[in-house]
mmCIF file of C-alpha atoms in Angstrom:
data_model
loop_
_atom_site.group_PDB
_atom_site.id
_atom_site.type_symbol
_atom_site.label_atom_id
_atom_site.label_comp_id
_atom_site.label_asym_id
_atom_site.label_seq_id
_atom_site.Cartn_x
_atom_site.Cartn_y
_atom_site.Cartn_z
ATOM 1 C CA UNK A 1 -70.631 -227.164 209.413
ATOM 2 C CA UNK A 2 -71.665 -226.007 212.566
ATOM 3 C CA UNK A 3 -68.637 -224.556 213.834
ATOM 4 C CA UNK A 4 -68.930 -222.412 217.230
ATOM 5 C CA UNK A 5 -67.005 -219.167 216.179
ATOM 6 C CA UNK A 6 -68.056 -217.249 219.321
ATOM 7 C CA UNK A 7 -65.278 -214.509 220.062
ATOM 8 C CA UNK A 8 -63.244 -216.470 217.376
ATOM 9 C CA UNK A 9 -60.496 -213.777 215.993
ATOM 10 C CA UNK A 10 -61.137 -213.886 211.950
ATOM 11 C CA UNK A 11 -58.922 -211.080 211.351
ATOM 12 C CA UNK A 12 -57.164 -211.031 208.201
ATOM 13 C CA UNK A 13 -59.074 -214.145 206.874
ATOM 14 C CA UNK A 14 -60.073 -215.027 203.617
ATOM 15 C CA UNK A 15 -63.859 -216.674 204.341
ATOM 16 C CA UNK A 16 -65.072 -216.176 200.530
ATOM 17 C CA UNK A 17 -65.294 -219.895 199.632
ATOM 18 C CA UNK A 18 -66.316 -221.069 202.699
ATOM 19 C CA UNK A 19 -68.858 -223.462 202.592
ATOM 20 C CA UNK A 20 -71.807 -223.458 204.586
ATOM 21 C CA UNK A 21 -70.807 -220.324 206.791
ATOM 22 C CA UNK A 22 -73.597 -218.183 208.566
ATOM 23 C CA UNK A 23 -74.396 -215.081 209.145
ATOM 24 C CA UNK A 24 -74.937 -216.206 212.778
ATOM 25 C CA UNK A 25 -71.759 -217.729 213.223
ATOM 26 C CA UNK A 26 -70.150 -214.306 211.739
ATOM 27 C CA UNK A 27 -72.096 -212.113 213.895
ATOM 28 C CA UNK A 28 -70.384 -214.014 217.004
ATOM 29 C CA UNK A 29 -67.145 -213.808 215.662
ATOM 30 C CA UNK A 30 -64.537 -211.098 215.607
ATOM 31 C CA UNK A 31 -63.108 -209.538 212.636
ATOM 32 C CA UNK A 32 -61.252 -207.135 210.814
ATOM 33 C CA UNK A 33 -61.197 -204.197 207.950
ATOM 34 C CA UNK A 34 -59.297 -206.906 206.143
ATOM 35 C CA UNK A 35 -61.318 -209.647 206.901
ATOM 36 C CA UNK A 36 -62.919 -210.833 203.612
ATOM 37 C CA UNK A 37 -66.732 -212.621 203.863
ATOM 38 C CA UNK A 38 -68.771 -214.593 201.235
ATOM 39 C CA UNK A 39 -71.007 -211.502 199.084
ATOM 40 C CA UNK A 40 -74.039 -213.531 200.599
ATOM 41 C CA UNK A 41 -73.085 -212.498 204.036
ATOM 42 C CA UNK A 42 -72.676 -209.153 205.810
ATOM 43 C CA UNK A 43 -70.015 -207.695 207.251
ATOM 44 C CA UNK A 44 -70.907 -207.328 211.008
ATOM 45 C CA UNK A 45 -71.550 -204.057 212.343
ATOM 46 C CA UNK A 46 -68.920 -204.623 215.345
ATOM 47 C CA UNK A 47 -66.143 -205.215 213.027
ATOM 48 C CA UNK A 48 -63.299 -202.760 212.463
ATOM 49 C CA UNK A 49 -64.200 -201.180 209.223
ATOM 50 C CA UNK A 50 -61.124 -199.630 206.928
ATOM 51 C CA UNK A 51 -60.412 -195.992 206.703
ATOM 52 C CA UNK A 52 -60.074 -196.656 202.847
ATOM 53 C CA UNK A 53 -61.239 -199.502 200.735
ATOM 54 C CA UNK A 54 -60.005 -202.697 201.042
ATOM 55 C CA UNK A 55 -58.622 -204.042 197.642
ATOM 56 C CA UNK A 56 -59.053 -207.477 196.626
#
């Protein structure tokens, strides 16, 4: 809870059960097409998207 995840390098996680994550703390973050985020949450817009769906 109140982790600083500026320029932290999320690619590839799996951040679906995380508890208490914000969008915030996302939005400073850096990610990937495979990165996987709560449904609450958005992916950020600066995020490498996928060329094709991701499957999960």
């Amino acid at each position: 809870m109140g982790a600083d995840l500026r320029n932290a390098d999320l690619s590839g996680a799996n951040l679906t059960g995380a508890l208490f994550l914000t969008q915030s703390q996302l939005d400073a973050a850096r990610g990937d097409a495979s990165t996987r985020v709560p449904k609450a949450l958005g992916r950020p817009a600066h995020w490498a998207r996928a060329e094709r769906p991701v499957r999960r």
